PDB file of C-alpha atoms in Angstrom:
ATOM      1  CA  MET A 275     -50.778  25.298  37.266  1.00  0.00           C
ATOM      2  CA  LYS A 276     -49.940  23.966  33.799  1.00  0.00           C
ATOM      3  CA  LEU A 277     -50.132  26.342  30.830  1.00  0.00           C
ATOM      4  CA  LYS A 278     -52.181  24.777  28.088  1.00  0.00           C
ATOM      5  CA  LEU A 279     -51.103  25.795  24.566  1.00  0.00           C
ATOM      6  CA  SER A 280     -53.728  26.339  21.921  1.00  0.00           C
ATOM      7  CA  GLY A 281     -53.138  24.728  18.342  1.00  0.00           C
ATOM      8  CA  ARG A 282     -52.137  28.244  17.123  1.00  0.00           C
ATOM      9  CA  SER A 283     -49.579  28.460  19.906  1.00  0.00           C
ATOM     10  CA  ARG A 284     -48.180  25.016  19.181  1.00  0.00           C
ATOM     11  CA  ARG A 285     -47.923  26.076  15.441  1.00  0.00           C
ATOM     12  CA  GLY A 286     -46.175  29.312  16.479  1.00  0.00           C
ATOM     13  CA  ARG A 287     -43.674  27.241  18.657  1.00  0.00           C
ATOM     14  CA  GLY A 288     -43.107  24.866  15.736  1.00  0.00           C
ATOM     15  CA  GLY A 289     -42.328  27.762  13.409  1.00  0.00           C
ATOM     16  CA  LEU A 290     -39.916  29.164  16.057  1.00  0.00           C
ATOM     17  CA  TRP A 291     -38.026  25.843  16.353  1.00  0.00           C
ATOM     18  CA  MET A 292     -37.926  25.556  12.525  1.00  0.00           C
ATOM     19  CA  GLY A 293     -36.559  29.110  12.291  1.00  0.00           C
ATOM     20  CA  ALA A 294     -33.963  28.333  15.010  1.00  0.00           C
ATOM     21  CA  GLY A 295     -33.030  25.121  13.139  1.00  0.00           C
ATOM     22  CA  ILE A 296     -32.434  27.020   9.903  1.00  0.00           C
ATOM     23  CA  LEU A 297     -30.407  29.582  11.704  1.00  0.00           C
ATOM     24  CA  VAL A 298     -28.085  26.873  13.352  1.00  0.00           C
ATOM     25  CA  VAL A 299     -27.676  25.168   9.923  1.00  0.00           C
ATOM     26  CA  ALA A 300     -26.771  28.511   8.356  1.00  0.00           C
ATOM     27  CA  LEU A 301     -24.243  29.235  11.125  1.00  0.00           C
ATOM     28  CA  LEU A 302     -22.691  25.849  10.791  1.00  0.00           C
ATOM     29  CA  ALA A 303     -22.433  26.279   7.024  1.00  0.00           C
ATOM     30  CA  THR A 304     -20.838  29.721   7.496  1.00  0.00           C
ATOM     31  CA  ALA A 305     -18.451  28.267  10.066  1.00  0.00           C
ATOM     32  CA  ALA A 306     -17.450  25.484   7.633  1.00  0.00           C
ATOM     33  CA  GLU A 307     -16.888  27.919   4.795  1.00  0.00           C
ATOM     34  CA  THR A 308     -14.856  30.103   7.155  1.00  0.00           C
ATOM     35  CA  THR A 309     -12.751  27.130   8.134  1.00  0.00           C
ATOM     36  CA  ALA A 310     -12.101  26.253   4.530  1.00  0.00           C
ATOM     37  CA  ASN A 311     -11.290  29.859   3.555  1.00  0.00           C
ATOM     38  CA  ASN A 312      -8.755  29.958   6.360  1.00  0.00           C
ATOM     39  CA  HIS A 313      -6.864  27.132   4.712  1.00  0.00           C
ATOM     40  CA  PRO A 314      -6.496  27.845   1.025  1.00  0.00           C
ATOM     41  CA  ILE A 315      -3.765  25.840  -0.453  1.00  0.00           C
ATOM     42  CA  GLN A 316      -1.716  29.040  -1.061  1.00  0.00           C
ATOM     43  CA  SER A 317      -1.371  29.095   2.794  1.00  0.00           C
ATOM     44  CA  MET A 318       0.532  25.794   2.474  1.00  0.00           C
ATOM     45  CA  PHE A 319       3.173  26.937  -0.003  1.00  0.00           C
ATOM     46  CA  ALA A 320       6.732  26.292   1.012  1.00  0.00           C
ATOM     47  CA  PRO A 321       8.013  29.615   2.469  1.00  0.00           C
ATOM     48  CA  GLY A 322      10.606  31.488   0.490  1.00  0.00           C
ATOM     49  CA  LEU A 323      11.382  28.577  -1.941  1.00  0.00           C
ATOM     50  CA  LYS A 324      13.090  29.897  -5.176  1.00  0.00           C
ATOM     51  CA  ASP A 325      15.091  26.917  -6.076  1.00  0.00           C
ATOM     52  CA  LEU A 326      16.219  23.706  -4.442  1.00  0.00           C
ATOM     53  CA  SER A 327      18.810  20.919  -4.999  1.00  0.00           C
ATOM     54  CA  LEU A 328      19.080  17.522  -3.305  1.00  0.00           C
ATOM     55  CA  THR A 329      20.165  13.957  -3.754  1.00  0.00           C
ATOM     56  CA  THR A 330      17.722  11.006  -3.801  1.00  0.00           C
ATOM     57  CA  VAL A 331      18.934   7.526  -2.711  1.00  0.00           C
ATOM     58  CA  ARG A 332      16.910   4.357  -3.101  1.00  0.00           C
ATOM     59  CA  LYS A 333      17.134   2.478   0.161  1.00  0.00           C
ATOM     60  CA  GLU A 334      14.494  -0.289  -0.569  1.00  0.00           C
ATOM     61  CA  ILE A 335      13.082  -1.668  -3.851  1.00  0.00           C
ATOM     62  CA  HIS A 336      10.391  -4.379  -4.333  1.00  0.00           C
ATOM     63  CA  ILE A 337      10.135  -4.728  -8.123  1.00  0.00           C
ATOM     64  CA  GLU A 338       7.170  -7.028  -8.045  1.00  0.00           C
ATOM     65  CA  GLU A 339       5.131  -4.559  -5.972  1.00  0.00           C
ATOM     66  CA  LEU A 340       6.311  -1.589  -8.154  1.00  0.00           C
ATOM     67  CA  ASN A 341       5.215  -3.317 -11.312  1.00  0.00           C
ATOM     68  CA  LYS A 342       1.726  -3.375  -9.872  1.00  0.00           C
ATOM     69  CA  ILE A 343       1.804   0.459 -10.130  1.00  0.00           C
ATOM     70  CA  SER A 344       3.289   0.380 -13.780  1.00  0.00           C
ATOM     71  CA  ARG A 345       6.283  -1.138 -15.480  1.00  0.00           C
ATOM     72  CA  ASP A 346       7.570   2.412 -16.403  1.00  0.00           C
ATOM     73  CA  TYR A 347       7.331   3.416 -12.733  1.00  0.00           C
ATOM     74  CA  ALA A 348       9.218   0.219 -11.684  1.00  0.00           C
ATOM     75  CA  ASN A 349      11.994   0.851 -14.167  1.00  0.00           C
ATOM     76  CA  ALA A 350      12.403   4.534 -13.102  1.00  0.00           C
ATOM     77  CA  TYR A 351      12.635   3.282  -9.553  1.00  0.00           C
ATOM     78  CA  ARG A 352      15.647   1.101 -10.303  1.00  0.00           C
ATOM     79  CA  ILE A 353      17.763   4.290 -10.419  1.00  0.00           C
ATOM     80  CA  GLY A 354      19.904   4.041  -7.220  1.00  0.00           C
ATOM     81  CA  ARG A 355      20.963   7.631  -6.855  1.00  0.00           C
ATOM     82  CA  SER A 356      20.052  10.845  -8.651  1.00  0.00           C
ATOM     83  CA  LYS A 357      20.616  14.534  -8.346  1.00  0.00           C
ATOM     84  CA  VAL A 358      17.428  16.676  -8.393  1.00  0.00           C
ATOM     85  CA  MET A 359      17.159  20.359  -9.049  1.00  0.00           C
ATOM     86  CA  LEU A 360      14.146  22.462  -9.269  1.00  0.00           C
ATOM     87  CA  LYS A 361      13.502  26.226  -9.806  1.00  0.00           C
ATOM     88  CA  GLU A 362      10.287  28.090  -9.573  1.00  0.00           C
ATOM     89  CA  PRO A 363       7.908  28.315 -11.268  1.00  0.00           C
ATOM     90  CA  ASP A 364       8.221  25.293 -13.653  1.00  0.00           C
ATOM     91  CA  LYS A 365      11.816  24.088 -14.062  1.00  0.00           C
ATOM     92  CA  PHE A 366      13.020  20.627 -13.132  1.00  0.00           C
ATOM     93  CA  ARG A 367      16.143  18.607 -13.723  1.00  0.00           C
ATOM     94  CA  MET A 368      17.247  15.086 -12.656  1.00  0.00           C
ATOM     95  CA  ASP A 369      20.748  13.745 -13.280  1.00  0.00           C
ATOM     96  CA  ALA A 370      21.287  10.023 -12.823  1.00  0.00           C
ATOM     97  CA  ARG A 371      22.973   6.897 -14.129  1.00  0.00           C
ATOM     98  CA  VAL A 372      21.409   3.555 -15.252  1.00  0.00           C
ATOM     99  CA  GLY A 373      24.323   1.125 -15.213  1.00  0.00           C
ATOM    100  CA  PHE A 374      27.140   2.841 -16.992  1.00  0.00           C
ATOM    101  CA  VAL A 375      24.817   5.237 -18.963  1.00  0.00           C
ATOM    102  CA  LYS A 376      24.448   8.759 -17.706  1.00  0.00           C
ATOM    103  CA  PHE A 377      21.203  10.537 -18.526  1.00  0.00           C
ATOM    104  CA  GLU A 378      19.488  13.922 -17.919  1.00  0.00           C
ATOM    105  CA  TYR A 379      15.832  14.644 -17.520  1.00  0.00           C
ATOM    106  CA  VAL A 380      15.078  18.323 -18.001  1.00  0.00           C
ATOM    107  CA  MET A 381      11.613  19.943 -17.848  1.00  0.00           C
ATOM    108  CA  ASN A 382      11.285  23.647 -18.756  1.00  0.00           C
ATOM    109  CA  GLY A 383       7.687  25.024 -18.981  1.00  0.00           C
ATOM    110  CA  PRO A 384       5.635  22.958 -21.481  1.00  0.00           C
ATOM    111  CA  ARG A 385       8.480  20.960 -22.842  1.00  0.00           C
ATOM    112  CA  LYS A 386      10.885  18.249 -21.546  1.00  0.00           C
ATOM    113  CA  VAL A 387      13.919  16.443 -22.949  1.00  0.00           C
ATOM    114  CA  ILE A 388      15.644  13.126 -21.941  1.00  0.00           C
ATOM    115  CA  ARG A 389      19.298  13.104 -22.959  1.00  0.00           C
ATOM    116  CA  THR A 390      21.848  10.450 -22.955  1.00  0.00           C
ATOM    117  CA  PRO A 391      25.424  10.533 -24.482  1.00  0.00           C
ATOM    118  CA  LEU A 392      23.950   9.258 -27.838  1.00  0.00           C
ATOM    119  CA  THR A 393      20.322  10.387 -27.871  1.00  0.00           C
ATOM    120  CA  LYS A 394      17.854  13.282 -27.218  1.00  0.00           C
ATOM    121  CA  GLN A 395      14.241  12.832 -26.862  1.00  0.00           C
ATOM    122  CA  PHE A 396      12.038  15.919 -26.789  1.00  0.00           C
ATOM    123  CA  ASP A 397       8.332  15.911 -25.782  1.00  0.00           C
ATOM    124  CA  ASP A 398       5.697  18.671 -25.561  1.00  0.00           C
ATOM    125  CA  ILE A 399       3.977  18.148 -22.270  1.00  0.00           C
ATOM    126  CA  GLY A 400       1.867  21.165 -21.922  1.00  0.00           C
ATOM    127  CA  THR A 401       0.240  21.586 -18.490  1.00  0.00           C
ATOM    128  CA  ASP A 402      -0.609  17.865 -18.097  1.00  0.00           C
ATOM    129  CA  PRO A 403       0.247  17.024 -14.497  1.00  0.00           C
ATOM    130  CA  GLY A 404       0.735  13.459 -15.398  1.00  0.00           C
ATOM    131  CA  LYS A 405       3.615  14.347 -17.660  1.00  0.00           C
ATOM    132  CA  ARG A 406       5.261  16.791 -15.325  1.00  0.00           C
ATOM    133  CA  LEU A 407       7.654  16.501 -12.415  1.00  0.00           C
ATOM    134  CA  GLY A 408       8.138  19.239  -9.743  1.00  0.00           C
ATOM    135  CA  PRO A 409       8.113  20.171  -6.102  1.00  0.00           C
ATOM    136  CA  LEU A 410       5.305  17.687  -5.184  1.00  0.00           C
ATOM    137  CA  GLU A 411       7.749  14.948  -5.980  1.00  0.00           C
ATOM    138  CA  VAL A 412       9.969  15.924  -3.119  1.00  0.00           C
ATOM    139  CA  GLY A 413       7.054  16.807  -0.769  1.00  0.00           C
ATOM    140  CA  LEU A 414       6.642  20.491  -1.239  1.00  0.00           C
ATOM    141  CA  VAL A 415       3.820  22.720  -2.526  1.00  0.00           C
ATOM    142  CA  THR A 416       4.541  25.829  -4.551  1.00  0.00           C
ATOM    143  CA  PRO A 417       2.759  27.901  -7.173  1.00  0.00           C
ATOM    144  CA  GLY A 418       4.609  25.943  -9.864  1.00  0.00           C
ATOM    145  CA  ALA A 419       3.619  22.656  -8.328  1.00  0.00           C
ATOM    146  CA  LEU A 420      -0.006  23.403  -8.983  1.00  0.00           C
ATOM    147  CA  ILE A 421       0.316  24.128 -12.696  1.00  0.00           C
ATOM    148  CA  GLY A 422      -2.356  22.021 -14.619  1.00  0.00           C
ATOM    149  CA  TYR A 423      -4.458  21.351 -11.393  1.00  0.00           C
ATOM    150  CA  ASP A 424      -7.899  22.507 -10.134  1.00  0.00           C
ATOM    151  CA  VAL A 425      -7.754  22.579  -6.373  1.00  0.00           C
ATOM    152  CA  GLU A 426     -10.449  21.743  -3.906  1.00  0.00           C
ATOM    153  CA  HIS A 427      -9.956  22.018  -0.127  1.00  0.00           C
ATOM    154  CA  VAL A 428     -11.456  18.900   1.596  1.00  0.00           C
ATOM    155  CA  GLY A 429     -10.901  19.519   5.157  1.00  0.00           C
ATOM    156  CA  CYS A 430      -8.414  19.680   8.130  1.00  0.00           C
ATOM    157  CA  SER A 431      -7.834  17.234  11.124  1.00  0.00           C
ATOM    158  CA  THR A 432      -5.359  16.793  13.826  1.00  0.00           C
ATOM    159  CA  GLU A 433      -2.746  14.066  13.619  1.00  0.00           C
ATOM    160  CA  GLU A 434      -0.285  13.463  16.458  1.00  0.00           C
ATOM    161  CA  GLY A 435      -1.029  16.898  17.731  1.00  0.00           C
ATOM    162  CA  ARG A 436      -0.346  18.616  14.355  1.00  0.00           C
ATOM    163  CA  ARG A 437      -2.873  20.257  12.083  1.00  0.00           C
ATOM    164  CA  VAL A 438      -3.090  18.479   8.761  1.00  0.00           C
ATOM    165  CA  CYS A 439      -5.122  19.823   5.742  1.00  0.00           C
ATOM    166  CA  GLU A 440      -6.327  17.702   2.846  1.00  0.00           C
ATOM    167  CA  TYR A 441      -6.742  18.936  -0.726  1.00  0.00           C
ATOM    168  CA  LYS A 442      -8.071  17.295  -3.906  1.00  0.00           C
ATOM    169  CA  LEU A 443      -5.970  18.252  -6.947  1.00  0.00           C
ATOM    170  CA  TYR A 444      -8.014  17.657 -10.098  1.00  0.00           C
ATOM    171  CA  TYR A 445      -6.251  17.409 -13.443  1.00  0.00           C
ATOM    172  CA  ALA A 446      -7.597  20.556 -15.085  1.00  0.00           C
ATOM    173  CA  HIS A 447      -8.052  18.950 -18.471  1.00  0.00           C
ATOM    174  CA  ASN A 448      -9.815  15.715 -17.066  1.00  0.00           C
ATOM    175  CA  HIS A 449     -11.422  15.807 -13.622  1.00  0.00           C
ATOM    176  CA  GLU A 450     -11.725  11.971 -13.621  1.00  0.00           C
ATOM    177  CA  ARG A 451      -7.904  12.050 -12.792  1.00  0.00           C
ATOM    178  CA  TYR A 452      -7.021  13.563  -9.392  1.00  0.00           C
ATOM    179  CA  GLU A 453      -4.734  13.426  -6.456  1.00  0.00           C
ATOM    180  CA  LEU A 454      -5.350  13.632  -2.789  1.00  0.00           C
ATOM    181  CA  VAL A 455      -2.679  15.577  -0.855  1.00  0.00           C
ATOM    182  CA  TRP A 456      -2.256  15.924   2.951  1.00  0.00           C
ATOM    183  CA  ILE A 457      -0.099  18.793   4.155  1.00  0.00           C
ATOM    184  CA  ASP A 458       1.393  19.599   7.519  1.00  0.00           C
ATOM    185  CA  ALA A 459      -0.247  23.045   7.993  1.00  0.00           C
ATOM    186  CA  GLU A 460       2.591  24.319  10.300  1.00  0.00           C
ATOM    187  CA  ARG A 461       5.660  23.011   8.556  1.00  0.00           C
ATOM    188  CA  LYS A 462       4.175  23.416   5.083  1.00  0.00           C
ATOM    189  CA  CYS A 463       5.333  20.116   3.849  1.00  0.00           C
ATOM    190  CA  VAL A 464       3.444  17.104   2.350  1.00  0.00           C
ATOM    191  CA  LYS A 465       2.606  14.116   4.668  1.00  0.00           C
ATOM    192  CA  LYS A 466       0.817  11.909   2.170  1.00  0.00           C
ATOM    193  CA  ARG A 467      -0.183  11.836  -1.469  1.00  0.00           C
ATOM    194  CA  ARG A 468      -2.437   9.416  -3.439  1.00  0.00           C
ATOM    195  CA  LEU A 469      -2.586   9.336  -7.184  1.00  0.00           C
ATOM    196  CA  TYR A 470      -5.807   8.036  -8.782  1.00  0.00           C
ATOM    197  CA  THR A 471      -6.394   6.326 -12.042  1.00  0.00           C
ATOM    198  CA  LEU A 472      -8.815   7.122 -14.832  1.00  0.00           C
ATOM    199  CA  MET A 473     -11.250   4.730 -13.024  1.00  0.00           C
ATOM    200  CA  TYR A 474     -12.823   7.181 -10.547  1.00  0.00           C
ATOM    201  CA  GLY A 475     -12.501   6.270  -7.055  1.00  0.00           C
ATOM    202  CA  LYS A 476      -9.579   3.808  -7.450  1.00  0.00           C
ATOM    203  CA  TYR A 477      -6.043   4.982  -6.488  1.00  0.00           C
ATOM    204  CA  LYS A 478      -3.006   3.476  -8.144  1.00  0.00           C
ATOM    205  CA  MET A 479      -0.303   4.496  -5.636  1.00  0.00           C
ATOM    206  CA  GLU A 480       0.309   6.210  -2.313  1.00  0.00           C
ATOM    207  CA  LEU A 481       3.322   8.198  -1.250  1.00  0.00           C
ATOM    208  CA  THR A 482       4.156   8.721   2.509  1.00  0.00           C
ATOM    209  CA  TYR A 483       6.530  11.593   3.355  1.00  0.00           C
ATOM    210  CA  SER A 484       8.165  11.506   6.759  1.00  0.00           C
ATOM    211  CA  ALA A 485      11.185  12.570   8.900  1.00  0.00           C
ATOM    212  CA  PRO A 486      10.943  16.288   7.832  1.00  0.00           C
ATOM    213  CA  LYS A 487      14.219  18.103   8.181  1.00  0.00           C
ATOM    214  CA  GLN A 488      14.436  21.904   8.659  1.00  0.00           C
ATOM    215  CA  VAL A 489      16.650  23.650   6.136  1.00  0.00           C
ATOM    216  CA  GLY A 490      16.577  27.486   6.742  1.00  0.00           C
ATOM    217  CA  ASN A 491      12.843  28.312   7.083  1.00  0.00           C
ATOM    218  CA  LEU A 492      11.924  25.312   4.988  1.00  0.00           C
ATOM    219  CA  TRP A 493      10.788  21.787   6.292  1.00  0.00           C
ATOM    220  CA  ILE A 494      11.326  19.099   3.748  1.00  0.00           C
ATOM    221  CA  PRO A 495      10.691  15.327   4.104  1.00  0.00           C
ATOM    222  CA  THR A 496      13.777  13.122   4.126  1.00  0.00           C
ATOM    223  CA  VAL A 497      11.965   9.715   3.759  1.00  0.00           C
ATOM    224  CA  ILE A 498       9.567   8.779   1.032  1.00  0.00           C
ATOM    225  CA  GLU A 499       7.734   5.420   0.965  1.00  0.00           C
ATOM    226  CA  VAL A 500       5.692   4.266  -1.967  1.00  0.00           C
ATOM    227  CA  ARG A 501       2.867   1.699  -1.843  1.00  0.00           C
ATOM    228  CA  ASN A 502       0.676   0.131  -4.525  1.00  0.00           C
ATOM    229  CA  ALA A 503      -3.040   0.030  -4.529  1.00  0.00           C
ATOM    230  CA  GLU A 504      -2.936  -3.088  -2.364  1.00  0.00           C
ATOM    231  CA  GLY A 505      -1.147  -1.138   0.371  1.00  0.00           C
ATOM    232  CA  LYS A 506       1.980  -3.098  -0.065  1.00  0.00           C
ATOM    233  CA  LEU A 507       5.450  -1.445   0.287  1.00  0.00           C
ATOM    234  CA  ALA A 508       7.058  -0.967  -3.077  1.00  0.00           C
ATOM    235  CA  GLY A 509      10.047   1.173  -2.218  1.00  0.00           C
ATOM    236  CA  ILE A 510      11.719   3.685  -0.016  1.00  0.00           C
ATOM    237  CA  THR A 511      13.710   6.649  -0.931  1.00  0.00           C
ATOM    238  CA  HIS A 512      15.803   9.063   1.246  1.00  0.00           C
ATOM    239  CA  GLN A 513      16.383  12.641   0.422  1.00  0.00           C
ATOM    240  CA  GLN A 514      19.796  13.985   1.317  1.00  0.00           C
ATOM    241  CA  GLU A 515      22.264  16.940   0.692  1.00  0.00           C
ATOM    242  CA  ILE A 516      19.424  19.333   0.638  1.00  0.00           C
ATOM    243  CA  LYS A 517      20.264  22.963  -0.364  1.00  0.00           C
ATOM    244  CA  LEU A 518      17.649  25.707  -0.220  1.00  0.00           C
ATOM    245  CA  ASN A 519      17.906  28.649  -2.626  1.00  0.00           C
ATOM    246  CA  PRO A 520      21.485  27.828  -3.946  1.00  0.00           C
ATOM    247  CA  GLY A 521      20.903  30.174  -6.860  1.00  0.00           C
ATOM    248  CA  LEU A 522      20.631  27.631  -9.678  1.00  0.00           C
ATOM    249  CA  ASP A 523      21.512  29.061 -13.048  1.00  0.00           C
ATOM    250  CA  ASP A 524      18.861  29.013 -15.893  1.00  0.00           C
ATOM    251  CA  SER A 525      21.370  27.241 -18.053  1.00  0.00           C
ATOM    252  CA  LEU A 526      20.995  24.091 -16.061  1.00  0.00           C
ATOM    253  CA  PHE A 527      17.324  23.768 -17.418  1.00  0.00           C
ATOM    254  CA  LYS A 528      18.217  24.558 -21.016  1.00  0.00           C
ATOM    255  CA  LEU A 529      16.559  22.003 -23.417  1.00  0.00           C
TER     256      LEU A 529
END
């Protein structure tokens, strides 16, 4: 015998389904929020990093493709070998040569200086990420690396069996400029980074970080590839002679 439902019963059942639907949506939203809260960018900080030194070596350069990013970036990429030192929270130094000329780039807080044997050029950079260099350049995330950014967690996925979390780093003073950063959630090192222009939604370059090497309890990429907005390979850099927490003296970062 079939049970015949009255109109009122059907309306009651419809209300029940609607209530159940709302409950499911609420539970899914809560689960999504919980997942995001389980992966704040602070959980991706390079463990135990106080200071770091390494040597960068250019292995491949395509000037035509680099120029499509910017001429300044192409000129900077011509440096064949450089010594990089950084210290938390906001000190960075690079020593290099261009031809026979030795130069030093030093950033300390809101100021930087570029020194050569004959010149000194000072600049007030504030907290503008576009004018600062730091741990993100070598593929690491630290408290100092996030100065000048507003951070949004985008989501997590699995790549080659490893958990990878994505974050959007907005320039705090101008949200039309931002970066997307993908971080290996277990090794706490950057896998990929895209830098976007002022034209919202269009990126100007992409950096891929690979071949991570364990130094102490830190994993750091040893190969960095840069591609322009057309996806064409513009250059490859290797990171070598990595030293974790060597105890860099503050005098190295004196302006």
